[in-house]
Coordinates of C-alpha atoms in Angstrom, one line a residue:
M13 CA -55.7 -6.7 -84.1
S14 CA -55.6 -10.2 -82.6
F15 CA -54.0 -11.8 -79.6
L16 CA -52.6 -15.3 -79.2
V17 CA -53.7 -16.7 -75.9
E18 CA -52.2 -19.9 -74.5
E19 CA -55.0 -21.9 -73.1
N20 CA -53.0 -24.5 -71.4
F21 CA -51.0 -22.0 -69.2
S22 CA -50.7 -23.2 -65.6
V23 CA -48.5 -23.0 -62.6
D24 CA -46.9 -26.3 -63.4
S25 CA -45.9 -25.0 -66.8
L26 CA -44.3 -21.9 -65.2
K27 CA -42.2 -24.0 -62.9
L28 CA -41.0 -26.0 -65.8
R29 CA -39.8 -22.8 -67.6
L30 CA -37.6 -21.8 -64.6
K31 CA -34.1 -23.0 -65.1
P32 CA -32.3 -24.6 -62.2
R33 CA -29.4 -22.1 -62.2
N34 CA -31.9 -19.3 -61.5
N35 CA -32.7 -21.0 -58.2
F36 CA -29.0 -21.0 -57.3
R37 CA -28.8 -17.3 -58.0
V38 CA -31.7 -16.5 -55.7
I39 CA -30.2 -18.7 -52.9
G40 CA -26.8 -17.1 -53.4
L41 CA -28.2 -13.6 -53.3
F42 CA -30.1 -14.5 -50.2
L43 CA -27.0 -15.8 -48.5
F44 CA -25.0 -12.8 -49.5
C45 CA -27.6 -10.4 -48.0
F46 CA -27.7 -12.5 -44.9
L47 CA -23.9 -12.5 -44.5
L48 CA -23.8 -8.7 -45.1
L49 CA -26.4 -8.1 -42.4
A50 CA -24.5 -10.4 -40.1
V51 CA -21.3 -8.5 -40.6
L52 CA -23.0 -5.1 -40.1
G53 CA -24.8 -6.4 -37.0
T54 CA -21.6 -7.7 -35.5
R55 CA -19.8 -4.5 -36.2
L56 CA -22.6 -2.5 -34.6
W57 CA -22.5 -4.7 -31.5
F58 CA -18.7 -4.3 -31.3
L59 CA -18.8 -0.5 -31.5
Q60 CA -21.9 0.2 -29.5
I61 CA -21.8 -2.5 -26.8
Y62 CA -18.4 -4.1 -26.5
K63 CA -16.4 -0.8 -26.9
Y64 CA -19.1 1.4 -25.4
N65 CA -17.0 2.6 -22.4
H66 CA -13.9 3.2 -24.6
F67 CA -15.7 5.4 -27.1
K68 CA -17.8 7.1 -24.5
K69 CA -14.6 8.3 -22.7
R70 CA -13.1 9.5 -26.0
S71 CA -16.3 11.4 -26.8
E72 CA -16.2 13.1 -23.4
D73 CA -12.5 13.9 -23.9
N74 CA -13.3 15.6 -27.2
R75 CA -16.3 17.4 -25.8
L76 CA -14.9 18.5 -22.5
R77 CA -11.6 20.0 -21.4
I78 CA -10.7 20.2 -17.7
I79 CA -9.0 23.5 -16.9
P80 CA -7.7 23.6 -13.4
I81 CA -7.9 27.0 -11.7
S82 CA -5.0 27.7 -9.4
P83 CA -6.2 29.0 -6.0
N84 CA -4.5 31.9 -4.3
R85 CA -2.1 30.3 -1.9
G86 CA -2.6 31.6 1.7
L87 CA -0.7 34.7 2.7
I88 CA 1.7 34.8 5.6
F89 CA 1.6 37.8 7.9
D90 CA 3.7 39.0 10.9
R91 CA 2.1 39.7 14.2
N92 CA 1.4 43.3 13.1
G93 CA -0.5 42.2 10.0
K94 CA 2.3 43.0 7.6
V95 CA 2.4 40.7 4.6
L96 CA 5.6 38.7 4.5
V97 CA 4.7 36.3 1.7
D98 CA 2.3 37.3 -1.1
N99 CA 1.1 36.1 -4.5
R100 CA 1.2 37.5 -8.0
T101 CA -0.3 36.3 -11.2
S102 CA 1.9 34.5 -13.7
Y103 CA 1.5 32.1 -16.6
S104 CA 2.3 28.5 -17.0
V105 CA 2.6 26.3 -20.1
M106 CA 0.7 23.0 -19.8
I107 CA 0.2 19.9 -21.9
Y108 CA -2.9 17.6 -22.0
P109 CA -1.6 14.0 -22.0
V110 CA -4.9 12.7 -23.5
K111 CA -4.3 14.9 -26.6
I112 CA -0.8 13.8 -27.3
T113 CA 0.0 12.5 -30.8
P114 CA 2.4 9.7 -31.8
D115 CA 5.1 12.2 -32.9
V116 CA 5.2 13.9 -29.5
E117 CA 8.9 13.3 -28.9
E118 CA 10.0 15.4 -31.8
K119 CA 7.6 18.2 -30.8
V120 CA 8.7 18.0 -27.2
K121 CA 12.3 18.4 -28.2
K122 CA 11.5 21.7 -29.9
L123 CA 9.3 22.8 -27.0
A124 CA 12.0 21.9 -24.4
S125 CA 14.7 23.8 -26.4
K126 CA 12.6 27.0 -26.3
L127 CA 11.8 26.6 -22.6
G128 CA 15.4 25.7 -21.6
L129 CA 14.3 22.3 -20.3
E130 CA 15.5 18.7 -20.8
P131 CA 13.1 16.8 -23.2
K132 CA 13.4 13.8 -20.9
M133 CA 12.0 15.7 -18.0
I134 CA 8.8 16.6 -20.0
I135 CA 8.5 13.0 -21.4
N136 CA 8.8 11.6 -17.8
K137 CA 6.0 13.9 -16.6
L138 CA 3.7 12.8 -19.4
K139 CA 4.5 9.1 -18.7
Y140 CA 3.9 9.5 -15.0
A141 CA 0.5 11.2 -15.6
G142 CA -0.5 8.5 -18.0
P143 CA -1.8 8.9 -21.6
N144 CA -5.5 9.0 -20.6
S145 CA -5.1 11.7 -18.0
P146 CA -7.6 14.5 -18.7
Y147 CA -5.8 17.0 -16.5
P148 CA -3.1 19.2 -18.0
I149 CA 0.5 18.8 -16.8
D150 CA 2.3 21.9 -15.8
I151 CA 5.6 22.0 -17.7
K152 CA 7.0 25.3 -16.7
H153 CA 5.9 28.1 -14.4
D154 CA 6.3 31.9 -14.6
L155 CA 6.7 32.3 -18.4
D156 CA 8.1 35.6 -19.8
Q157 CA 6.2 37.5 -22.5
E158 CA 8.6 36.5 -25.2
T159 CA 8.1 32.8 -24.5
I160 CA 4.3 33.2 -24.3
S161 CA 4.3 35.0 -27.7
Y162 CA 6.4 32.2 -29.3
L163 CA 4.1 29.4 -27.9
L164 CA 1.0 31.1 -29.0
E165 CA 2.4 31.6 -32.5
N166 CA 3.3 27.9 -32.8
R167 CA 0.6 26.3 -30.8
L168 CA -0.9 24.6 -33.9
S169 CA 2.2 22.4 -34.1
L170 CA 1.3 21.1 -30.6
P171 CA -2.5 21.1 -30.1
A172 CA -2.1 19.5 -26.7
L173 CA -0.4 22.6 -25.4
T174 CA -2.1 25.4 -23.5
I175 CA -1.1 28.5 -21.5
E176 CA -3.0 29.2 -18.3
H177 CA -2.9 31.7 -15.4
A178 CA -1.0 30.5 -12.4
I179 CA 0.1 31.9 -9.0
T180 CA 3.7 32.7 -8.1
R181 CA 5.0 33.4 -4.6
V182 CA 6.6 36.8 -3.8
H183 CA 8.4 38.1 -0.7
P184 CA 7.8 41.8 -0.3
E185 CA 10.5 42.0 2.4
K186 CA 13.0 40.1 0.2
N187 CA 15.1 37.8 2.3
L188 CA 13.7 38.7 5.7
A189 CA 13.3 35.5 7.7
S190 CA 13.5 33.4 4.6
H191 CA 14.9 30.4 6.6
I192 CA 11.7 30.5 8.7
L193 CA 9.2 31.3 6.0
G194 CA 10.6 28.7 3.7
D195 CA 10.0 28.3 0.0
T196 CA 7.8 26.5 -2.5
G197 CA 8.7 24.3 -5.5
E198 CA 7.3 21.8 -7.9
I199 CA 6.1 18.6 -6.3
S200 CA 8.4 15.6 -6.7
Y201 CA 7.3 12.1 -7.7
E202 CA 8.1 10.8 -4.2
E203 CA 5.8 13.5 -2.7
L204 CA 3.1 12.6 -5.3
D205 CA 3.2 9.0 -4.1
D206 CA 2.7 10.1 -0.5
L207 CA 0.0 12.7 -1.3
K208 CA -1.9 10.9 -4.0
E209 CA -5.0 10.9 -1.8
K210 CA -5.0 14.8 -1.6
N211 CA -5.6 15.4 -5.3
Y212 CA -2.1 16.6 -6.1
K213 CA -0.9 16.2 -9.7
V214 CA 2.2 16.4 -11.7
G215 CA 3.5 20.0 -11.9
D216 CA 1.7 21.3 -8.8
I217 CA 3.5 23.7 -6.5
I218 CA 4.0 22.6 -2.9
G219 CA 5.7 24.0 0.3
K220 CA 9.2 22.6 0.5
T221 CA 10.7 24.1 3.7
G222 CA 9.8 26.3 6.7
I223 CA 6.3 27.6 7.3
E224 CA 5.4 26.9 3.6
H225 CA 6.0 23.2 4.3
R226 CA 4.8 23.0 7.9
F227 CA 1.4 24.6 7.1
E228 CA 1.0 23.2 3.5
D229 CA -2.5 22.0 4.1
K230 CA -3.8 25.4 5.4
L231 CA -1.8 27.5 2.9
R232 CA -2.9 25.3 -0.1

């Protein structure tokens, strides 16, 4: 067995064997890799630095869900300690504005029809609260069992919907001194503007007349 050895092999001869177009390919590949890394680096900067606060909030919204717990509104007694205004447990349907999807209007129409409400009323509540509000908006209070069953069966069609415990006022003595005791109702947008510093939100119940209104701060 024999081998042929080229004695005059040198670096210069190797350079001569390289064709010019190979140099262009190497440079092109280098530029392509550089541009690819630049694009990836720019995208990472955009997502992790420039949009950091935006995605952090979205992450928190997906990880956490704020569920307000309705407090027991203060009772009202007569001078002998007899209860004139009491509380009972009820259920309310709520919607999380932050979880609303683009096709919300169609779903709201179906929901409003079942609840006996105007779709515009629900839409206005969601608009007033704002799309980024993490707090659920109370849509209707004191649901009956039939409505609760229907909503639970169809809740997949509106993931933003939830049913929570709530408190409803009752008057054991019926209409006794009702003009003095007063009544409660859902807070209006005008009242919200006046009481925005006291952590009221859309759908909250507030004293409207009589003692319920006069001593709202204490009863709440």
